Amino acid sequence: MMPADCFWLMPAMEALRKAHQAGRLGQALLIHADPGCGGELLAEWATQLVLCRQDPAPCGECIDCRRCAAAQHPDLFAVQPIGESKQIRVTEVRDFCAELSLTSHGGGYRAGVIAPADSLNVAAANSLLKTLEEPPPRTLIVLVAATPSRLPATVRSRCMRLRVTAPGRTATFAWLADHGRTGDLAAAADILGDAPLALLAADLAEIGRVRAESVRALEEIERGRADPSQLAERWSREDYALRLACIEAWLGARIRLSARLSNGNIARQFGLLDAVRELRREIDTPLNKSVALERWLWRLAGAETERRLRHG
Ligand SMILES: [Zn+2]
């Protein structure tokens, strides 16, 4: 996928191009992008904007543009989380900042991308701040984050902000059809949101299967016929993020139904919904997923079932 194929990125691309032409681009960008909406692609495009030597830049075709797209440009650096922790640590950021401070190979810009920037840990963010305060000349640092509020305010305030969201369900589905995507998109969008790139890449049949299986399991838990501990243990190991999305979609549909029929304990269902949303927000933190999910499943099962299952 090329950034130029994603029409909803165009306004941000145009703003960046104008800022660059006018010499107002600044040295740090913070792209606040919903997951699956192309924040990384926009970051790639921004690096092409400063590294491409054609006019108008980026041409998308020259050696600089092609190397950027392949993440193989000698003046382009990237930091991502490594290992189990899913955090970006201070040593990676120090190396990244040191590389950016060297003279560029091409005699022009050097560019760096940090994605997802919301996984910078505190020490890493503080280390980055030093470079953001006194960036080397002709450098561009691009941060991509789904939850920028996780970054220190001092880091955010040094960056030019860009917001990337999905273009809305109708436009998303039309774009997916243009890209040959067929199948039950509405059902997948209930789980993945209206994120165009996530829906383009998704295995719709697999999502349908996991969703149906999840709903069956949740109903069993609710009837006191399945053990929350075992289920939490299994779900925390496989498809955890997808399971939480299925739970949220299931509860959302039930709340809508209860509201229409004016029955069911809506307050209780909203409490469960808030709690599962909290689990989704904490998905990239080192929280014990099995324990957290088990607590939620016991809440779904209810106090009566808990007494029975735990004490025989
Ligand atoms: Zn180019």
PDB file of C-alpha atoms and ligand atoms in Angstrom:
ATOM      1  CA  MET A   1       0.000   0.000   0.000  1.00  0.00           C
ATOM      2  CA  MET A   2       1.298   3.436  -0.980  1.00  0.00           C
ATOM      3  CA  PRO A   3       0.455   6.509   1.113  1.00  0.00           C
ATOM      4  CA  ALA A   4      -0.996   8.152  -2.014  1.00  0.00           C
ATOM      5  CA  ASP A   5      -3.539   5.291  -2.295  1.00  0.00           C
ATOM      6  CA  CYS A   6      -5.093   6.340   1.013  1.00  0.00           C
ATOM      7  CA  PHE A   7      -7.324   9.285   0.167  1.00  0.00           C
ATOM      8  CA  TRP A   8      -8.047  10.133   3.813  1.00  0.00           C
ATOM      9  CA  LEU A   9      -4.337  10.908   4.315  1.00  0.00           C
ATOM     10  CA  MET A  10      -4.369  13.569   1.566  1.00  0.00           C
ATOM     11  CA  PRO A  11      -5.233  16.619   3.736  1.00  0.00           C
ATOM     12  CA  ALA A  12      -2.385  15.796   6.130  1.00  0.00           C
ATOM     13  CA  MET A  13       0.013  15.198   3.204  1.00  0.00           C
ATOM     14  CA  GLU A  14      -0.977  18.516   1.641  1.00  0.00           C
ATOM     15  CA  ALA A  15      -0.458  20.346   4.935  1.00  0.00           C
ATOM     16  CA  LEU A  16       2.994  18.788   5.306  1.00  0.00           C
ATOM     17  CA  ARG A  17       3.979  19.590   1.730  1.00  0.00           C
ATOM     18  CA  LYS A  18       2.953  23.229   2.094  1.00  0.00           C
ATOM     19  CA  ALA A  19       4.748  23.558   5.427  1.00  0.00           C
ATOM     20  CA  HIS A  20       7.923  22.055   3.942  1.00  0.00           C
ATOM     21  CA  GLN A  21       7.817  24.299   0.873  1.00  0.00           C
ATOM     22  CA  ALA A  22       7.417  27.347   3.093  1.00  0.00           C
ATOM     23  CA  GLY A  23      10.253  26.220   5.388  1.00  0.00           C
ATOM     24  CA  ARG A  24       7.806  25.847   8.299  1.00  0.00           C
ATOM     25  CA  LEU A  25       7.881  22.082   8.711  1.00  0.00           C
ATOM     26  CA  GLY A  26       9.698  22.088  12.038  1.00  0.00           C
ATOM     27  CA  GLN A  27      11.845  19.199  13.156  1.00  0.00           C
ATOM     28  CA  ALA A  28       9.371  17.001  14.963  1.00  0.00           C
ATOM     29  CA  LEU A  29       5.967  15.695  13.943  1.00  0.00           C
ATOM     30  CA  LEU A  30       3.525  13.830  16.108  1.00  0.00           C
ATOM     31  CA  ILE A  31       1.032  11.823  14.069  1.00  0.00           C
ATOM     32  CA  HIS A  32      -1.966  10.924  16.233  1.00  0.00           C
ATOM     33  CA  ALA A  33      -3.437   8.050  14.245  1.00  0.00           C
ATOM     34  CA  ASP A  34      -6.153   5.575  15.099  1.00  0.00           C
ATOM     35  CA  PRO A  35      -4.903   1.987  14.655  1.00  0.00           C
ATOM     36  CA  GLY A  36      -5.244   0.628  11.116  1.00  0.00           C
ATOM     37  CA  CYS A  37      -5.703   4.104   9.611  1.00  0.00           C
ATOM     38  CA  GLY A  38      -2.278   4.586   8.057  1.00  0.00           C
ATOM     39  CA  GLY A  39      -0.290   6.605  10.606  1.00  0.00           C
ATOM     40  CA  GLU A  40       2.869   4.667   9.705  1.00  0.00           C
ATOM     41  CA  LEU A  41       2.263   5.271   5.994  1.00  0.00           C
ATOM     42  CA  LEU A  42       1.945   8.992   6.609  1.00  0.00           C
ATOM     43  CA  ALA A  43       5.193   8.884   8.597  1.00  0.00           C
ATOM     44  CA  GLU A  44       6.886   7.119   5.671  1.00  0.00           C
ATOM     45  CA  TRP A  45       5.549   9.787   3.316  1.00  0.00           C
ATOM     46  CA  ALA A  46       6.871  12.564   5.579  1.00  0.00           C
ATOM     47  CA  THR A  47      10.355  11.040   5.488  1.00  0.00           C
ATOM     48  CA  GLN A  48      10.156  10.876   1.678  1.00  0.00           C
ATOM     49  CA  LEU A  49       9.117  14.518   1.683  1.00  0.00           C
ATOM     50  CA  VAL A  50      12.424  15.589   3.230  1.00  0.00           C
ATOM     51  CA  LEU A  51      14.703  12.940   1.692  1.00  0.00           C
ATOM     52  CA  CYS A  52      13.462  13.035  -1.927  1.00  0.00           C
ATOM     53  CA  ARG A  53      15.502  15.448  -4.052  1.00  0.00           C
ATOM     54  CA  GLN A  54      12.990  15.758  -6.903  1.00  0.00           C
ATOM     55  CA  ASP A  55      10.589  18.632  -7.386  1.00  0.00           C
ATOM     56  CA  PRO A  56       7.855  18.386  -6.294  1.00  0.00           C
ATOM     57  CA  ALA A  57       8.863  16.048  -3.477  1.00  0.00           C
ATOM     58  CA  PRO A  58       8.139  13.331  -2.725  1.00  0.00           C
ATOM     59  CA  CYS A  59       8.024  11.896  -6.247  1.00  0.00           C
ATOM     60  CA  GLY A  60       7.493   8.342  -4.973  1.00  0.00           C
ATOM     61  CA  GLU A  61       9.733   6.943  -7.722  1.00  0.00           C
ATOM     62  CA  CYS A  62      13.333   8.069  -7.228  1.00  0.00           C
ATOM     63  CA  ILE A  63      15.946   6.006  -5.399  1.00  0.00           C
ATOM     64  CA  ASP A  64      15.456   8.046  -2.201  1.00  0.00           C
ATOM     65  CA  CYS A  65      11.686   7.502  -2.193  1.00  0.00           C
ATOM     66  CA  ARG A  66      12.020   3.802  -2.965  1.00  0.00           C
ATOM     67  CA  ARG A  67      14.614   3.299  -0.239  1.00  0.00           C
ATOM     68  CA  CYS A  68      12.374   5.121   2.261  1.00  0.00           C
ATOM     69  CA  ALA A  69       9.452   2.875   1.354  1.00  0.00           C
ATOM     70  CA  ALA A  70      11.661  -0.198   1.827  1.00  0.00           C
ATOM     71  CA  ALA A  71      13.046   1.233   5.136  1.00  0.00           C
ATOM     72  CA  GLN A  72      16.540   0.994   3.627  1.00  0.00           C
ATOM     73  CA  HIS A  73      17.539   4.616   3.184  1.00  0.00           C
ATOM     74  CA  PRO A  74      20.972   5.394   4.706  1.00  0.00           C
ATOM     75  CA  ASP A  75      19.620   8.670   6.145  1.00  0.00           C
ATOM     76  CA  LEU A  76      16.479   7.106   7.600  1.00  0.00           C
ATOM     77  CA  PHE A  77      16.312   5.567  11.073  1.00  0.00           C
ATOM     78  CA  ALA A  78      13.521   3.855  12.926  1.00  0.00           C
ATOM     79  CA  VAL A  79      12.808   2.706  16.460  1.00  0.00           C
ATOM     80  CA  GLN A  80      10.259   0.084  17.356  1.00  0.00           C
ATOM     81  CA  PRO A  81       9.576  -1.879  20.520  1.00  0.00           C
ATOM     82  CA  ILE A  82      11.706  -4.979  20.812  1.00  0.00           C
ATOM     83  CA  GLY A  83      11.148  -8.138  22.778  1.00  0.00           C
ATOM     84  CA  GLU A  84       8.331  -9.155  25.080  1.00  0.00           C
ATOM     85  CA  SER A  85       8.083  -5.876  26.976  1.00  0.00           C
ATOM     86  CA  LYS A  86       6.523  -4.030  24.008  1.00  0.00           C
ATOM     87  CA  GLN A  87       8.339  -0.937  25.236  1.00  0.00           C
ATOM     88  CA  ILE A  88      10.858   1.292  23.518  1.00  0.00           C
ATOM     89  CA  ARG A  89      13.779   1.619  25.894  1.00  0.00           C
ATOM     90  CA  VAL A  90      16.333   4.308  26.534  1.00  0.00           C
ATOM     91  CA  THR A  91      19.251   2.491  24.852  1.00  0.00           C
ATOM     92  CA  GLU A  92      17.367   2.294  21.542  1.00  0.00           C
ATOM     93  CA  VAL A  93      16.455   5.976  21.730  1.00  0.00           C
ATOM     94  CA  ARG A  94      20.060   6.969  22.526  1.00  0.00           C
ATOM     95  CA  ASP A  95      21.326   5.059  19.477  1.00  0.00           C
ATOM     96  CA  PHE A  96      18.592   6.593  17.327  1.00  0.00           C
ATOM     97  CA  CYS A  97      19.423  10.147  18.444  1.00  0.00           C
ATOM     98  CA  ALA A  98      23.153   9.521  17.939  1.00  0.00           C
ATOM     99  CA  GLU A  99      22.526   8.337  14.351  1.00  0.00           C
ATOM    100  CA  LEU A 100      20.392  11.382  13.613  1.00  0.00           C
ATOM    101  CA  SER A 101      23.151  13.730  14.773  1.00  0.00           C
ATOM    102  CA  LEU A 102      25.673  12.403  12.204  1.00  0.00           C
ATOM    103  CA  THR A 103      26.163  14.088   8.839  1.00  0.00           C
ATOM    104  CA  SER A 104      23.752  12.852   6.207  1.00  0.00           C
ATOM    105  CA  HIS A 105      24.947  10.519   3.433  1.00  0.00           C
ATOM    106  CA  GLY A 106      23.053  12.407   0.780  1.00  0.00           C
ATOM    107  CA  GLY A 107      24.140  15.853   1.936  1.00  0.00           C
ATOM    108  CA  GLY A 108      20.578  16.776   2.892  1.00  0.00           C
ATOM    109  CA  TYR A 109      18.194  15.716   5.611  1.00  0.00           C
ATOM    110  CA  ARG A 110      18.262  12.860   8.083  1.00  0.00           C
ATOM    111  CA  ALA A 111      14.935  11.470   9.210  1.00  0.00           C
ATOM    112  CA  GLY A 112      13.766   9.168  11.969  1.00  0.00           C
ATOM    113  CA  VAL A 113      10.484   7.450  12.785  1.00  0.00           C
ATOM    114  CA  ILE A 114       9.388   6.277  16.225  1.00  0.00           C
ATOM    115  CA  ALA A 115       6.347   4.003  16.046  1.00  0.00           C
ATOM    116  CA  PRO A 116       4.396   3.342  18.135  1.00  0.00           C
ATOM    117  CA  ALA A 117       5.687   6.328  20.100  1.00  0.00           C
ATOM    118  CA  ASP A 118       3.241   5.647  22.941  1.00  0.00           C
ATOM    119  CA  SER A 119       5.401   2.648  23.818  1.00  0.00           C
ATOM    120  CA  LEU A 120       8.361   4.843  24.750  1.00  0.00           C
ATOM    121  CA  ASN A 121       9.006   4.212  28.427  1.00  0.00           C
ATOM    122  CA  VAL A 122       9.630   7.176  30.730  1.00  0.00           C
ATOM    123  CA  ALA A 123      13.420   7.093  30.537  1.00  0.00           C
ATOM    124  CA  ALA A 124      13.309   6.724  26.743  1.00  0.00           C
ATOM    125  CA  ALA A 125      10.902   9.652  26.378  1.00  0.00           C
ATOM    126  CA  ASN A 126      13.153  11.818  28.556  1.00  0.00           C
ATOM    127  CA  SER A 127      16.159  10.872  26.477  1.00  0.00           C
ATOM    128  CA  LEU A 128      14.272  11.792  23.287  1.00  0.00           C
ATOM    129  CA  LEU A 129      13.259  15.109  24.832  1.00  0.00           C
ATOM    130  CA  LYS A 130      16.894  16.241  24.909  1.00  0.00           C
ATOM    131  CA  THR A 131      17.120  15.796  21.125  1.00  0.00           C
ATOM    132  CA  LEU A 132      13.726  17.441  20.569  1.00  0.00           C
ATOM    133  CA  GLU A 133      14.880  20.460  22.578  1.00  0.00           C
ATOM    134  CA  GLU A 134      18.022  20.890  20.498  1.00  0.00           C
ATOM    135  CA  PRO A 135      17.543  18.953  17.283  1.00  0.00           C
ATOM    136  CA  PRO A 136      20.510  18.718  14.897  1.00  0.00           C
ATOM    137  CA  PRO A 137      19.987  20.930  11.822  1.00  0.00           C
ATOM    138  CA  ARG A 138      18.136  19.380   8.862  1.00  0.00           C
ATOM    139  CA  THR A 139      16.580  16.519  10.762  1.00  0.00           C
ATOM    140  CA  LEU A 140      12.977  15.372  10.900  1.00  0.00           C
ATOM    141  CA  ILE A 141      11.730  13.150  13.717  1.00  0.00           C
ATOM    142  CA  VAL A 142       8.278  11.610  13.226  1.00  0.00           C
ATOM    143  CA  LEU A 143       6.382  10.074  16.131  1.00  0.00           C
ATOM    144  CA  VAL A 144       3.321   7.919  15.461  1.00  0.00           C
ATOM    145  CA  ALA A 145       0.967   7.296  18.366  1.00  0.00           C
ATOM    146  CA  ALA A 146      -2.572   5.995  18.835  1.00  0.00           C
ATOM    147  CA  THR A 147      -2.680   7.409  22.381  1.00  0.00           C
ATOM    148  CA  PRO A 148      -0.449  10.502  22.496  1.00  0.00           C
ATOM    149  CA  SER A 149      -1.624  11.246  26.054  1.00  0.00           C
ATOM    150  CA  ARG A 150       0.754   8.465  27.135  1.00  0.00           C
ATOM    151  CA  LEU A 151       3.662  10.677  26.060  1.00  0.00           C
ATOM    152  CA  PRO A 152       4.993  13.331  28.440  1.00  0.00           C
ATOM    153  CA  ALA A 153       3.490  16.783  27.763  1.00  0.00           C
ATOM    154  CA  THR A 154       7.043  18.098  27.334  1.00  0.00           C
ATOM    155  CA  VAL A 155       7.530  15.757  24.340  1.00  0.00           C
ATOM    156  CA  ARG A 156       4.115  16.529  22.818  1.00  0.00           C
ATOM    157  CA  SER A 157       4.624  20.273  23.062  1.00  0.00           C
ATOM    158  CA  ARG A 158       7.785  20.088  20.930  1.00  0.00           C
ATOM    159  CA  CYS A 159       5.983  18.453  17.985  1.00  0.00           C
ATOM    160  CA  MET A 160       3.766  19.666  15.172  1.00  0.00           C
ATOM    161  CA  ARG A 161       0.543  17.645  15.590  1.00  0.00           C
ATOM    162  CA  LEU A 162      -1.343  15.824  12.835  1.00  0.00           C
ATOM    163  CA  ARG A 163      -4.538  13.843  13.384  1.00  0.00           C
ATOM    164  CA  VAL A 164      -5.389  10.788  11.262  1.00  0.00           C
ATOM    165  CA  THR A 165      -8.797   9.123  11.595  1.00  0.00           C
ATOM    166  CA  ALA A 166     -10.860   6.707   9.525  1.00  0.00           C
ATOM    167  CA  PRO A 167     -12.874   8.409   6.774  1.00  0.00           C
ATOM    168  CA  GLY A 168     -16.231   7.036   7.994  1.00  0.00           C
ATOM    169  CA  ARG A 169     -17.876   3.691   7.314  1.00  0.00           C
ATOM    170  CA  THR A 170     -19.443   4.424   3.914  1.00  0.00           C
ATOM    171  CA  ALA A 171     -16.257   5.883   2.468  1.00  0.00           C
ATOM    172  CA  THR A 172     -14.172   3.114   4.048  1.00  0.00           C
ATOM    173  CA  PHE A 173     -16.336   0.379   2.538  1.00  0.00           C
ATOM    174  CA  ALA A 174     -16.296   2.056  -0.892  1.00  0.00           C
ATOM    175  CA  TRP A 175     -12.493   2.269  -0.747  1.00  0.00           C
ATOM    176  CA  LEU A 176     -12.269  -1.390   0.322  1.00  0.00           C
ATOM    177  CA  ALA A 177     -14.493  -2.393  -2.625  1.00  0.00           C
ATOM    178  CA  ASP A 178     -12.172  -0.448  -4.970  1.00  0.00           C
ATOM    179  CA  HIS A 179      -9.333  -2.511  -3.545  1.00  0.00           C
ATOM    180  CA  GLY A 180     -11.116  -5.787  -4.226  1.00  0.00           C
ATOM    181  CA  ARG A 181     -12.211  -6.409  -0.635  1.00  0.00           C
ATOM    182  CA  THR A 182     -15.468  -8.325  -0.361  1.00  0.00           C
ATOM    183  CA  GLY A 183     -17.142 -10.346   2.374  1.00  0.00           C
ATOM    184  CA  ASP A 184     -18.970  -9.425   5.547  1.00  0.00           C
ATOM    185  CA  LEU A 185     -17.235  -6.103   6.119  1.00  0.00           C
ATOM    186  CA  ALA A 186     -19.880  -4.807   8.529  1.00  0.00           C
ATOM    187  CA  ALA A 187     -19.358  -7.742  10.890  1.00  0.00           C
ATOM    188  CA  ALA A 188     -15.582  -7.289  10.748  1.00  0.00           C
ATOM    189  CA  ALA A 189     -15.920  -3.524  11.286  1.00  0.00           C
ATOM    190  CA  ASP A 190     -17.920  -4.209  14.471  1.00  0.00           C
ATOM    191  CA  ILE A 191     -14.806  -5.914  15.796  1.00  0.00           C
ATOM    192  CA  LEU A 192     -11.958  -3.960  14.193  1.00  0.00           C
ATOM    193  CA  GLY A 193     -13.625  -0.556  13.916  1.00  0.00           C
ATOM    194  CA  ASP A 194     -13.849   1.324  10.620  1.00  0.00           C
ATOM    195  CA  ALA A 195     -10.058   1.256  10.185  1.00  0.00           C
ATOM    196  CA  PRO A 196      -9.513   0.869   6.413  1.00  0.00           C
ATOM    197  CA  LEU A 197      -6.064  -0.729   6.449  1.00  0.00           C
ATOM    198  CA  ALA A 198      -6.953  -3.112   9.265  1.00  0.00           C
ATOM    199  CA  LEU A 199     -10.049  -4.235   7.335  1.00  0.00           C
ATOM    200  CA  LEU A 200      -8.057  -4.587   4.125  1.00  0.00           C
ATOM    201  CA  ALA A 201      -5.548  -6.904   5.787  1.00  0.00           C
ATOM    202  CA  ALA A 202      -7.969  -8.832   8.007  1.00  0.00           C
ATOM    203  CA  ASP A 203      -8.900 -12.485   7.612  1.00  0.00           C
ATOM    204  CA  LEU A 204     -12.677 -11.973   7.659  1.00  0.00           C
ATOM    205  CA  ALA A 205     -13.510 -15.678   7.960  1.00  0.00           C
ATOM    206  CA  GLU A 206     -11.168 -16.079  10.926  1.00  0.00           C
ATOM    207  CA  ILE A 207     -12.652 -13.028  12.653  1.00  0.00           C
ATOM    208  CA  GLY A 208     -16.141 -14.456  12.137  1.00  0.00           C
ATOM    209  CA  ARG A 209     -15.055 -17.784  13.601  1.00  0.00           C
ATOM    210  CA  VAL A 210     -13.403 -16.244  16.686  1.00  0.00           C
ATOM    211  CA  ARG A 211     -16.396 -13.976  17.224  1.00  0.00           C
ATOM    212  CA  ALA A 212     -18.949 -16.796  17.106  1.00  0.00           C
ATOM    213  CA  GLU A 213     -16.838 -18.959  19.397  1.00  0.00           C
ATOM    214  CA  SER A 214     -16.319 -16.056  21.823  1.00  0.00           C
ATOM    215  CA  VAL A 215     -20.042 -15.333  22.038  1.00  0.00           C
ATOM    216  CA  ARG A 216     -20.767 -18.999  22.799  1.00  0.00           C
ATOM    217  CA  ALA A 217     -18.150 -19.022  25.545  1.00  0.00           C
ATOM    218  CA  LEU A 218     -19.428 -15.776  27.108  1.00  0.00           C
ATOM    219  CA  GLU A 219     -22.969 -17.132  27.208  1.00  0.00           C
ATOM    220  CA  GLU A 220     -21.707 -20.283  28.901  1.00  0.00           C
ATOM    221  CA  ILE A 221     -19.912 -18.160  31.504  1.00  0.00           C
ATOM    222  CA  GLU A 222     -23.040 -16.151  32.111  1.00  0.00           C
ATOM    223  CA  ARG A 223     -25.086 -19.295  32.667  1.00  0.00           C
ATOM    224  CA  GLY A 224     -22.505 -20.585  35.132  1.00  0.00           C
ATOM    225  CA  ARG A 225     -21.613 -23.494  32.855  1.00  0.00           C
ATOM    226  CA  ALA A 226     -17.972 -22.662  32.190  1.00  0.00           C
ATOM    227  CA  ASP A 227     -14.999 -21.823  34.366  1.00  0.00           C
ATOM    228  CA  PRO A 228     -13.769 -18.213  34.064  1.00  0.00           C
ATOM    229  CA  SER A 229     -10.253 -19.161  35.203  1.00  0.00           C
ATOM    230  CA  GLN A 230      -9.715 -21.645  32.395  1.00  0.00           C
ATOM    231  CA  LEU A 231     -11.204 -19.394  29.756  1.00  0.00           C
ATOM    232  CA  ALA A 232      -9.135 -16.385  30.887  1.00  0.00           C
ATOM    233  CA  GLU A 233      -5.998 -18.495  30.806  1.00  0.00           C
ATOM    234  CA  ARG A 234      -6.699 -19.629  27.237  1.00  0.00           C
ATOM    235  CA  TRP A 235      -7.827 -16.260  25.842  1.00  0.00           C
ATOM    236  CA  SER A 236      -4.892 -14.395  27.388  1.00  0.00           C
ATOM    237  CA  ARG A 237      -2.560 -16.641  25.387  1.00  0.00           C
ATOM    238  CA  GLU A 238      -4.322 -16.589  22.007  1.00  0.00           C
ATOM    239  CA  ASP A 239      -6.034 -13.723  20.172  1.00  0.00           C
ATOM    240  CA  TYR A 240      -6.275 -11.638  23.376  1.00  0.00           C
ATOM    241  CA  ALA A 241      -6.850  -8.308  21.569  1.00  0.00           C
ATOM    242  CA  LEU A 242      -9.393  -9.870  19.228  1.00  0.00           C
ATOM    243  CA  ARG A 243     -11.230 -11.541  22.147  1.00  0.00           C
ATOM    244  CA  LEU A 244     -11.553  -8.205  23.964  1.00  0.00           C
ATOM    245  CA  ALA A 245     -12.874  -6.596  20.778  1.00  0.00           C
ATOM    246  CA  CYS A 246     -15.418  -9.444  20.477  1.00  0.00           C
ATOM    247  CA  ILE A 247     -16.498  -8.953  24.096  1.00  0.00           C
ATOM    248  CA  GLU A 248     -16.986  -5.236  23.545  1.00  0.00           C
ATOM    249  CA  ALA A 249     -19.026  -5.790  20.359  1.00  0.00           C
ATOM    250  CA  TRP A 250     -21.150  -8.454  22.095  1.00  0.00           C
ATOM    251  CA  LEU A 251     -21.913  -6.198  25.066  1.00  0.00           C
ATOM    252  CA  GLY A 252     -22.614  -3.221  22.804  1.00  0.00           C
ATOM    253  CA  ALA A 253     -25.176  -5.215  20.822  1.00  0.00           C
ATOM    254  CA  ARG A 254     -26.833  -6.451  24.046  1.00  0.00           C
ATOM    255  CA  ILE A 255     -27.036  -2.960  25.492  1.00  0.00           C
ATOM    256  CA  ARG A 256     -28.696  -1.692  22.310  1.00  0.00           C
ATOM    257  CA  LEU A 257     -31.184  -4.562  22.446  1.00  0.00           C
ATOM    258  CA  SER A 258     -31.937  -4.052  26.155  1.00  0.00           C
ATOM    259  CA  ALA A 259     -32.462  -0.343  25.576  1.00  0.00           C
ATOM    260  CA  ARG A 260     -34.905  -1.036  22.748  1.00  0.00           C
ATOM    261  CA  LEU A 261     -36.855  -3.622  24.739  1.00  0.00           C
ATOM    262  CA  SER A 262     -36.493  -1.676  28.018  1.00  0.00           C
ATOM    263  CA  ASN A 263     -35.395  -4.788  29.860  1.00  0.00           C
ATOM    264  CA  GLY A 264     -32.229  -6.214  31.366  1.00  0.00           C
ATOM    265  CA  ASN A 265     -29.975  -4.575  33.909  1.00  0.00           C
ATOM    266  CA  ILE A 266     -28.477  -1.834  31.757  1.00  0.00           C
ATOM    267  CA  ALA A 267     -26.401  -0.300  34.560  1.00  0.00           C
ATOM    268  CA  ARG A 268     -24.703  -3.637  35.139  1.00  0.00           C
ATOM    269  CA  GLN A 269     -24.043  -4.054  31.408  1.00  0.00           C
ATOM    270  CA  PHE A 270     -22.547  -0.570  31.140  1.00  0.00           C
ATOM    271  CA  GLY A 271     -20.306  -1.396  34.106  1.00  0.00           C
ATOM    272  CA  LEU A 272     -19.079  -4.504  32.291  1.00  0.00           C
ATOM    273  CA  LEU A 273     -18.582  -2.481  29.104  1.00  0.00           C
ATOM    274  CA  ASP A 274     -16.496   0.185  30.875  1.00  0.00           C
ATOM    275  CA  ALA A 275     -14.394  -2.537  32.457  1.00  0.00           C
ATOM    276  CA  VAL A 276     -13.685  -4.289  29.152  1.00  0.00           C
ATOM    277  CA  ARG A 277     -12.769  -0.960  27.538  1.00  0.00           C
ATOM    278  CA  GLU A 278     -10.305  -0.441  30.371  1.00  0.00           C
ATOM    279  CA  LEU A 279      -8.757  -3.841  29.573  1.00  0.00           C
ATOM    280  CA  ARG A 280      -8.390  -2.786  25.930  1.00  0.00           C
ATOM    281  CA  ARG A 281      -6.676   0.459  26.920  1.00  0.00           C
ATOM    282  CA  GLU A 282      -4.216  -1.492  29.045  1.00  0.00           C
ATOM    283  CA  ILE A 283      -3.465  -4.008  26.322  1.00  0.00           C
ATOM    284  CA  ASP A 284       0.107  -2.822  25.710  1.00  0.00           C
ATOM    285  CA  THR A 285       1.015  -2.441  29.352  1.00  0.00           C
ATOM    286  CA  PRO A 286       2.818  -5.166  31.294  1.00  0.00           C
ATOM    287  CA  LEU A 287      -0.424  -6.014  33.127  1.00  0.00           C
ATOM    288  CA  ASN A 288      -1.118  -9.699  33.839  1.00  0.00           C
ATOM    289  CA  LYS A 289      -3.689 -10.296  31.119  1.00  0.00           C
ATOM    290  CA  SER A 290      -4.954 -13.618  32.417  1.00  0.00           C
ATOM    291  CA  VAL A 291      -5.630 -12.243  35.919  1.00  0.00           C
ATOM    292  CA  ALA A 292      -7.283  -9.082  34.599  1.00  0.00           C
ATOM    293  CA  LEU A 293      -9.516 -10.971  32.179  1.00  0.00           C
ATOM    294  CA  GLU A 294     -10.413 -13.576  34.792  1.00  0.00           C
ATOM    295  CA  ARG A 295     -11.572 -10.813  37.142  1.00  0.00           C
ATOM    296  CA  TRP A 296     -13.787  -9.471  34.374  1.00  0.00           C
ATOM    297  CA  LEU A 297     -15.232 -12.916  33.558  1.00  0.00           C
ATOM    298  CA  TRP A 298     -16.106 -13.548  37.215  1.00  0.00           C
ATOM    299  CA  ARG A 299     -17.936 -10.250  37.193  1.00  0.00           C
ATOM    300  CA  LEU A 300     -19.885 -11.405  34.139  1.00  0.00           C
ATOM    301  CA  ALA A 301     -20.626 -14.745  35.792  1.00  0.00           C
ATOM    302  CA  GLY A 302     -22.061 -12.990  38.851  1.00  0.00           C
ATOM    303  CA  ALA A 303     -21.611 -13.502  42.588  1.00  0.00           C
ATOM    304  CA  GLU A 304     -23.937 -16.506  42.789  1.00  0.00           C
ATOM    305  CA  THR A 305     -22.030 -18.488  40.168  1.00  0.00           C
ATOM    306  CA  GLU A 306     -18.722 -17.497  41.726  1.00  0.00           C
ATOM    307  CA  ARG A 307     -19.782 -18.920  45.111  1.00  0.00           C
ATOM    308  CA  ARG A 308     -20.952 -22.123  43.473  1.00  0.00           C
ATOM    309  CA  LEU A 309     -17.959 -22.668  41.188  1.00  0.00           C
ATOM    310  CA  ARG A 310     -15.298 -21.665  43.681  1.00  0.00           C
ATOM    311  CA  HIS A 311     -16.709 -23.527  46.672  1.00  0.00           C
ATOM    312  CA  GLY A 312     -18.377 -26.487  45.040  1.00  0.00           C
TER     313      GLY A 312
HETATM  314 ZN    ZN B   1      11.496  10.896  -4.809  1.00  0.00          ZN
END
